């Protein structure tokens, strides 16, 4: 009996996954554990492995399709086994499209397509895909499904009857109508010469005598980041304390330990790991900083789980080093380097992005002295780290040039007062200026 392939639900907030690519084609053999397809969730890209052996019999979706979680996206089974030609229903109790009504799976993921008049057209995924394949403007097709929903057979009928020869995307048509652009004078860059929004935008700019402006819809990881940053900035009153730390002895520690750690792990000890070690140590003495604030409750954590902000293509990820307070510099170096690399390569697992109690954002590789980081909720504080630079400072009454590092502690003033935050930052300064104590 054929086995269903589902769009997995990889987090509690995930509702839709974007199919990035298939690693197998229909007819290929599949073994348990082999990568079968790759998806983009609201947080990460991840490869999904096969749970069954057999032949890849059917795929219902292509790259860039957005699919609801738990929807059937394909089948694995024995050669020549029969499978449905359309995605099966996600729930019982409704008949299929062949019986004159839309299937539950289509109803669950049906989309509303905006027309140039601002109205909405309901269409099933199969109808949208067929319209895309045949370069049909779906808003020109009369729907026969419930509430006028356009179904696959409606699009096919329009194609066969020659009802529509539209090669303009609905959004392009809307922009053209708004800007007064004659589409007869616009050359389409889409498939089979289809006019896209970018073509109309370029024509508008040409008419105005200006260069076209590149636009990009906020989506995927970038949209998630935007939503989370807005929520944090507008719900948590941020207060930021800054300080300068003399890194003279921290540099000495790094110089002495670097060869041994590199020999053991293959990775070079950086100041990031020294800072993680120091922060983890200090947080165990400051429970009001190592806490999270969720649903109007404060959660105090005995263990320290450090989120490490990592810049990736088109966004930012915060993988987590769990139980950082129990690890030495050797292990922290190995973990920090590996999760940073996996984040940039889009190979993090969902569990590696959960459970942090405090985050460090290090911009020390840039010409940045201090900055105001946004709290990674539900945490209540975040440390921003700037560059280390040589500065004249007064030491024992004499002016000396020392490597000074700027740090910024942003905290949620709803639940953290200034004095505890200042005490934490003061202790962190002491530990980093006397880092040999960390080796005791």
XYZ file of C-alpha atoms in Angstrom:
440
model
C 0.000 0.000 0.000
C 1.444 3.425 -0.927
C 2.757 5.514 1.987
C 1.873 9.195 2.210
C 4.518 11.922 2.359
C 3.378 14.793 4.556
C 4.429 18.406 4.955
C 5.870 18.168 8.487
C 4.993 20.518 11.346
C 8.401 21.479 12.728
C 7.398 24.043 15.333
C 4.360 25.049 17.349
C 3.983 28.226 15.258
C 4.446 26.633 11.853
C 1.300 26.621 9.706
C 2.734 26.629 6.188
C 5.993 25.342 4.724
C 7.575 26.449 1.449
C 8.872 23.601 -0.706
C 12.373 24.557 -1.841
C 13.385 21.471 -3.794
C 12.893 17.740 -4.297
C 15.951 15.519 -4.051
C 14.145 12.675 -5.831
C 12.144 12.460 -9.032
C 9.107 10.287 -9.669
C 10.269 6.738 -10.350
C 13.443 7.012 -8.249
C 14.098 4.464 -5.520
C 14.046 5.786 -1.957
C 15.595 4.401 1.209
C 14.742 5.241 4.810
C 16.898 8.153 5.999
C 17.637 9.540 2.544
C 16.972 13.281 2.088
C 13.714 13.492 0.153
C 12.912 17.202 -0.010
C 13.881 20.565 1.498
C 11.470 23.076 2.991
C 11.625 26.578 4.447
C 9.701 27.137 7.659
C 9.117 30.406 9.484
C 12.561 29.956 11.053
C 14.931 27.734 9.081
C 15.542 25.692 5.963
C 15.654 21.972 6.660
C 16.043 18.743 4.706
C 13.334 16.152 5.380
C 14.309 12.490 5.274
C 12.252 9.580 3.962
C 10.474 7.428 6.551
C 9.783 4.535 4.151
C 11.592 2.463 1.538
C 10.212 2.112 -1.970
C 9.689 3.983 -5.209
C 8.896 7.677 -5.303
C 5.511 7.380 -6.986
C 4.044 10.865 -6.972
C 4.746 14.470 -6.114
C 1.933 16.982 -6.005
C 3.849 20.207 -5.539
C 6.821 21.960 -7.098
C 9.535 24.315 -5.837
C 8.275 27.560 -4.268
C 4.803 26.153 -3.559
C 3.490 27.009 -0.095
C 1.845 24.027 1.565
C -0.078 23.739 4.849
C 1.373 21.452 7.506
C 0.178 17.831 7.468
C -0.924 18.085 3.821
C -0.059 15.079 1.648
C 2.599 16.190 -0.830
C 3.445 12.846 -2.428
C 3.588 9.059 -2.163
C 6.196 6.302 -1.757
C 5.311 2.696 -2.535
C 5.906 -0.274 -4.802
C 6.438 0.133 -8.540
C 3.207 0.532 -10.548
C 1.038 1.050 -7.449
C -1.868 3.392 -8.106
C -2.033 6.722 -6.283
C -4.450 9.679 -6.595
C -3.794 12.096 -9.437
C -4.585 15.026 -7.130
C -3.604 15.645 -3.484
C -5.943 13.623 -1.241
C -8.193 15.272 1.295
C -6.814 16.247 4.698
C -10.107 15.473 6.385
C -13.102 13.190 5.853
C -16.630 14.212 5.094
C -16.322 16.041 1.759
C -16.312 14.732 -1.768
C -13.587 15.338 -4.304
C -13.495 17.752 -7.201
C -14.638 15.004 -9.559
C -17.989 14.912 -7.771
C -18.538 18.599 -8.224
C -17.170 19.998 -4.969
C -13.684 20.928 -3.909
C -11.700 18.434 -1.903
C -10.982 19.198 1.766
C -7.278 19.553 1.052
C -7.992 22.099 -1.646
C -10.476 23.948 0.547
C -8.007 24.065 3.417
C -5.329 25.708 1.326
C -7.415 27.598 -1.218
C -6.037 31.064 -1.884
C -7.615 34.411 -2.572
C -6.145 36.087 -5.654
C -6.486 39.851 -5.887
C -7.821 41.266 -9.153
C -7.162 44.668 -10.598
C -10.497 45.879 -9.252
C -9.483 44.948 -5.738
C -11.827 41.979 -5.534
C -10.725 38.561 -4.319
C -10.877 35.374 -6.360
C -10.870 32.065 -4.491
C -8.898 29.289 -6.161
C -7.638 25.845 -5.204
C -3.895 25.016 -5.352
C -4.498 22.645 -8.274
C -6.280 25.424 -10.155
C -3.502 27.900 -9.459
C -0.846 25.440 -10.589
C -2.733 24.618 -13.779
C -3.240 28.314 -14.482
C 0.455 28.927 -13.942
C 1.450 26.048 -16.237
C -0.819 27.295 -19.019
C -0.136 31.017 -18.449
C -3.761 31.741 -17.683
C -4.875 34.729 -15.582
C -6.908 32.907 -12.993
C -9.094 35.913 -12.218
C -10.425 35.688 -15.781
C -11.726 32.154 -15.191
C -15.285 31.531 -13.994
C -15.291 29.291 -10.916
C -17.838 26.521 -10.460
C -16.871 25.462 -6.944
C -18.464 26.524 -3.657
C -18.717 30.300 -3.317
C -17.362 30.662 -6.846
C -14.038 28.972 -6.078
C -11.988 28.364 -9.227
C -11.100 24.698 -9.562
C -8.686 22.817 -11.770
C -11.354 21.740 -14.217
C -12.457 25.392 -14.643
C -8.963 26.398 -15.726
C -8.641 23.390 -18.026
C -11.975 24.260 -19.634
C -10.817 27.827 -20.201
C -7.581 26.601 -21.791
C -9.332 24.129 -24.113
C -11.994 26.596 -25.166
C -9.526 29.381 -25.766
C -11.538 31.505 -23.341
C -8.476 33.360 -22.144
C -5.182 34.264 -23.699
C -4.078 36.493 -20.867
C -0.327 36.727 -20.319
C -0.311 39.410 -17.640
C -0.030 38.670 -13.938
C -2.899 40.101 -11.869
C -0.502 42.258 -9.860
C 1.138 43.591 -13.023
C -2.292 44.459 -14.412
C -3.235 46.241 -11.203
C -0.023 48.311 -11.166
C -0.445 49.155 -14.858
C -4.007 50.361 -14.270
C -2.908 52.472 -11.332
C 0.036 54.050 -13.181
C -1.770 54.436 -16.511
C 0.645 52.174 -18.388
C -0.461 50.695 -21.739
C 0.420 47.001 -21.494
C 0.598 46.775 -25.271
C 3.892 48.660 -25.038
C 5.348 46.492 -22.262
C 7.584 43.503 -22.958
C 7.070 40.612 -20.570
C 10.021 38.901 -18.907
C 8.006 35.982 -17.477
C 7.465 32.547 -18.924
C 6.292 32.716 -22.552
C 6.472 36.499 -22.448
C 4.130 36.936 -19.521
C 4.127 40.509 -18.201
C 5.144 40.661 -14.554
C 4.982 43.445 -11.982
C 8.703 44.180 -12.459
C 8.104 44.777 -16.185
C 5.385 47.334 -15.440
C 7.564 48.980 -12.778
C 10.422 49.277 -15.263
C 8.066 50.750 -17.871
C 6.766 53.259 -15.325
C 10.298 54.329 -14.454
C 11.215 54.619 -18.129
C 8.204 56.816 -18.758
C 9.225 59.030 -15.840
C 12.828 59.108 -17.034
C 14.200 57.427 -13.899
C 15.937 54.136 -13.244
C 13.662 51.272 -12.109
C 13.504 50.631 -8.377
C 14.032 47.058 -7.267
C 11.336 45.839 -4.897
C 11.123 42.729 -2.782
C 8.167 41.518 -0.774
C 8.863 40.979 2.898
C 8.483 37.219 3.333
C 9.990 34.120 4.886
C 12.744 34.599 7.438
C 12.905 38.367 6.880
C 9.219 38.749 7.726
C 9.562 36.595 10.857
C 12.496 38.737 12.006
C 10.548 41.927 11.310
C 7.533 40.691 13.263
C 9.590 39.537 16.252
C 11.710 42.687 16.395
C 8.598 44.872 16.220
C 6.891 42.869 18.951
C 9.926 43.101 21.221
C 10.568 46.791 20.583
C 6.937 47.820 21.094
C 6.037 45.578 24.047
C 9.213 45.670 26.145
C 10.451 49.094 27.310
C 14.148 48.836 26.489
C 16.793 50.439 28.678
C 20.436 50.116 27.642
C 23.498 50.384 29.889
C 26.974 50.672 28.382
C 30.445 50.072 29.727
C 34.033 49.655 28.575
C 36.068 46.603 29.496
C 39.852 46.381 29.559
C 40.621 43.216 27.588
C 44.358 43.143 28.333
C 44.270 39.970 30.429
C 41.590 38.378 28.282
C 43.985 38.727 25.350
C 46.671 37.024 27.402
C 44.336 34.127 28.223
C 43.446 33.717 24.572
C 47.091 33.784 23.518
C 48.034 31.091 26.027
C 45.080 28.771 25.393
C 44.702 29.193 21.638
C 47.334 26.610 20.525
C 46.075 23.882 22.888
C 42.398 24.406 22.039
C 43.111 24.526 18.316
C 45.080 21.278 18.582
C 42.247 19.565 20.476
C 39.274 20.861 18.455
C 40.617 22.109 15.137
C 39.044 25.509 15.892
C 40.711 28.749 16.977
C 39.623 30.208 20.302
C 38.068 33.635 19.761
C 36.977 36.400 22.107
C 33.378 35.320 21.469
C 33.908 32.075 23.385
C 35.691 33.895 26.207
C 32.745 36.301 26.447
C 30.249 33.406 26.412
C 32.199 31.706 29.209
C 32.303 34.895 31.285
C 28.618 35.733 30.713
C 27.550 32.200 31.634
C 29.559 32.353 34.833
C 28.143 35.736 35.853
C 24.544 34.821 34.997
C 24.545 32.029 37.571
C 24.968 34.767 40.204
C 22.289 37.029 38.727
C 19.027 35.058 38.430
C 17.033 38.216 37.693
C 18.926 38.535 34.400
C 18.914 34.840 33.503
C 15.137 34.615 33.309
C 12.322 34.681 30.761
C 9.009 36.533 30.839
C 6.076 34.614 29.342
C 2.317 35.022 29.740
C 2.759 37.462 32.596
C 4.974 35.019 34.523
C 8.658 35.214 35.361
C 10.621 31.993 34.871
C 13.943 31.797 36.716
C 16.471 29.382 35.205
C 19.242 27.584 37.056
C 20.877 26.548 33.783
C 22.293 29.080 31.354
C 21.390 28.632 27.693
C 23.167 31.218 25.555
C 21.657 32.401 22.277
C 24.350 33.515 19.849
C 23.184 35.922 17.138
C 24.559 34.829 13.754
C 24.212 36.825 10.540
C 23.007 34.653 7.638
C 21.945 35.407 4.085
C 18.897 37.689 4.126
C 18.511 37.523 7.882
C 19.608 36.623 11.366
C 19.478 33.404 13.365
C 20.009 32.827 17.082
C 21.180 29.243 17.637
C 21.503 28.154 21.248
C 24.419 26.767 23.256
C 22.666 24.771 25.954
C 24.032 24.492 29.513
C 26.818 26.937 28.660
C 27.558 27.405 32.379
C 28.691 23.755 32.556
C 31.150 23.948 29.649
C 34.759 25.015 29.401
C 36.430 27.098 26.730
C 37.381 24.066 24.645
C 33.807 22.802 24.348
C 32.367 26.303 23.915
C 34.795 26.962 21.066
C 33.786 23.783 19.274
C 30.040 24.346 19.726
C 30.062 28.048 18.881
C 32.018 27.477 15.676
C 29.846 24.547 14.591
C 26.457 26.159 15.231
C 27.659 29.342 13.518
C 28.692 27.364 10.448
C 25.467 25.340 10.439
C 23.420 28.519 10.737
C 25.120 30.057 7.712
C 24.727 26.782 5.779
C 21.021 26.520 6.733
C 21.631 23.185 8.473
C 20.409 23.933 11.988
C 17.841 21.641 13.566
C 14.681 23.191 15.057
C 15.719 22.257 18.609
C 18.937 24.263 18.174
C 16.900 27.465 17.947
C 14.844 27.039 21.117
C 15.241 27.539 24.838
C 17.778 30.375 25.170
C 17.755 32.326 28.440
C 20.143 35.125 27.397
C 21.496 36.291 24.037
C 24.845 37.729 22.954
C 25.114 39.797 19.772
C 28.746 40.373 18.822
C 29.570 43.032 16.210
C 33.204 43.211 17.249
C 34.380 42.296 13.753
C 33.029 45.619 12.480
C 33.956 49.224 13.248
C 31.248 49.425 15.915
C 31.930 50.654 19.451
C 28.514 50.207 21.093
C 24.941 49.698 19.908
C 21.462 49.079 21.278
C 20.436 45.452 20.654
C 16.770 44.397 20.667
C 15.815 41.822 23.316
C 15.247 38.303 22.037
C 11.928 37.610 23.765
C 10.899 35.875 25.962
C 14.345 36.676 27.410
C 14.608 39.833 29.481
C 18.091 41.013 28.506
C 20.646 40.904 25.709
C 24.331 41.803 25.555
C 25.739 43.744 22.602
C 29.495 43.476 22.071
C 31.502 46.043 20.108
C 35.040 46.034 18.772
C 38.243 45.920 20.781
C 40.421 48.934 20.068
C 43.536 50.467 21.577
C 42.706 53.493 23.731
C 44.526 55.688 26.233
C 43.226 55.008 29.739
C 44.333 55.968 33.226
C 45.826 53.006 35.163
C 47.186 53.644 38.683
C 47.460 57.338 37.950
C 49.297 56.863 34.660
C 48.047 57.046 31.082
C 48.457 53.726 29.307
C 47.223 52.370 25.988
C 44.925 49.399 26.595
C 42.658 47.209 24.391
C 39.184 48.418 25.366
C 35.908 46.729 24.393
C 32.525 48.460 24.437
C 29.521 46.462 25.673
C 25.800 47.287 25.830
C 23.220 45.573 28.036
C 19.604 46.098 26.933
C 16.993 44.919 29.439
C 13.214 44.798 29.746
C 12.381 47.517 32.265
C 8.984 45.946 32.969
C 10.629 43.181 34.962
C 14.283 44.211 35.419
C 15.300 47.289 37.368
C 18.348 49.394 36.665
C 20.318 48.382 39.757
C 20.305 44.579 39.113
C 21.187 45.193 35.462
C 24.049 47.497 36.464
C 25.280 44.928 39.007
C 25.358 42.231 36.338
C 27.290 44.417 33.899
C 29.714 45.455 36.645
C 30.409 41.819 37.565
C 30.888 40.915 33.907
C 33.444 43.706 33.579
C 35.329 42.386 36.625
C 35.374 38.809 35.328
C 36.599 39.751 31.857
C 39.273 42.005 33.326
C 40.399 39.151 35.616
C 39.591 36.137 33.379
C 42.068 33.761 35.022
C 39.463 33.292 37.746
C 37.360 31.447 35.172
C 39.983 28.725 35.017
C 39.714 27.972 38.731
